[in-house]
C-alpha atoms as one frame of an Amber mdcrd trajectory, in Angstrom:
protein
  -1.180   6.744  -6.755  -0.256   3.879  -8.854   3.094   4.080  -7.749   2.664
   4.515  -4.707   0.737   1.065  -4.781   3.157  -0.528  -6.620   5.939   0.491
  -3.646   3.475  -0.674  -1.174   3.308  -4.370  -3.186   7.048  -4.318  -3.372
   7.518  -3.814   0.539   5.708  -6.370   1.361   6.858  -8.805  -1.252  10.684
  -7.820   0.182   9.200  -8.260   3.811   7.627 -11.982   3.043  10.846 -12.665
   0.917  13.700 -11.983   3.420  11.481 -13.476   6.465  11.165 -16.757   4.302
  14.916 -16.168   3.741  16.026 -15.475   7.435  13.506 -18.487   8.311  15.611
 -21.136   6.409  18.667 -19.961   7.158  17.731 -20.493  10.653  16.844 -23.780
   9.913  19.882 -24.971   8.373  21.905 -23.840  11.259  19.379 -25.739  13.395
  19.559 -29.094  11.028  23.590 -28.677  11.538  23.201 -28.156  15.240  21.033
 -31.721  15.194  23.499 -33.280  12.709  25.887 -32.438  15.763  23.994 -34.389
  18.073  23.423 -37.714  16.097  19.521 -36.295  15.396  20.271 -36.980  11.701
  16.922 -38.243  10.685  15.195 -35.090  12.152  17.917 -33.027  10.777  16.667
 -34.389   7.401  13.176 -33.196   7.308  14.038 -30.069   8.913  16.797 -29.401
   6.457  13.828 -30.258   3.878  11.448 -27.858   4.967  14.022 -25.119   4.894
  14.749 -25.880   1.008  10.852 -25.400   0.593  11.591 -22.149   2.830  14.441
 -20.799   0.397  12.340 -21.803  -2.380   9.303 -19.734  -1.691  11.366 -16.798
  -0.708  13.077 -16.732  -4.339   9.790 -17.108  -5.851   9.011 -13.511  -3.999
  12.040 -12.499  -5.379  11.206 -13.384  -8.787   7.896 -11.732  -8.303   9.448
  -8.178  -7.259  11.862  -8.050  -9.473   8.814  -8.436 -12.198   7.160  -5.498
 -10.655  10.398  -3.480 -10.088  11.088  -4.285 -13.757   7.731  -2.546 -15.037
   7.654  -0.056 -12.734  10.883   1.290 -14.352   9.113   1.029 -17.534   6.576
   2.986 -16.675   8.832   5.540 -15.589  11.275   5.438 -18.856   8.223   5.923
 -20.777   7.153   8.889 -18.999  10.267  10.120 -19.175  10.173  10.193 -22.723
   6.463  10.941 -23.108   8.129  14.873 -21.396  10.415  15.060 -24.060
């Protein structure tokens, strides 16, 4: 069951990370498109909020790879806990 919970926290971590991921990239490609138009100044902040964006979906990254990480522990271990 444990693991099971553990895959659960994992899929949603990936989910939240690659929608926070998708979201800036949109939003970059949006700043460009209003760099394009002479919108530089709203470009800016947009370009800004897409850094905080990127930022928050490498912090879920960080954060699964820390459960991914001990979940393979736990597995090694019981691995060698048969032998």
């Amino acid at each position: 069951m444990a693991q099971i919970q553990n895959i659960k926290k994992r899929l949603y971590l990936t989910r939240y990370m690659q929608i926070l991921g998708i979201s800036s990239l949109l939003l970059c490609v949006l700043s460009m498109f209003l760099i394009y138009i002479g919108q530089s100044h709203i470009a800016a902040w947009i370009f800004g909020f897409a850094l905080l964006l990127l930022m928050a979906s490498l912090g879920f990254l960080v954060l699964e790879i820390q459960i991914s990480v001990k979940a393979l522990q736990h597995h090694i271990s019981d691995i060698e806990g048969k032998k």
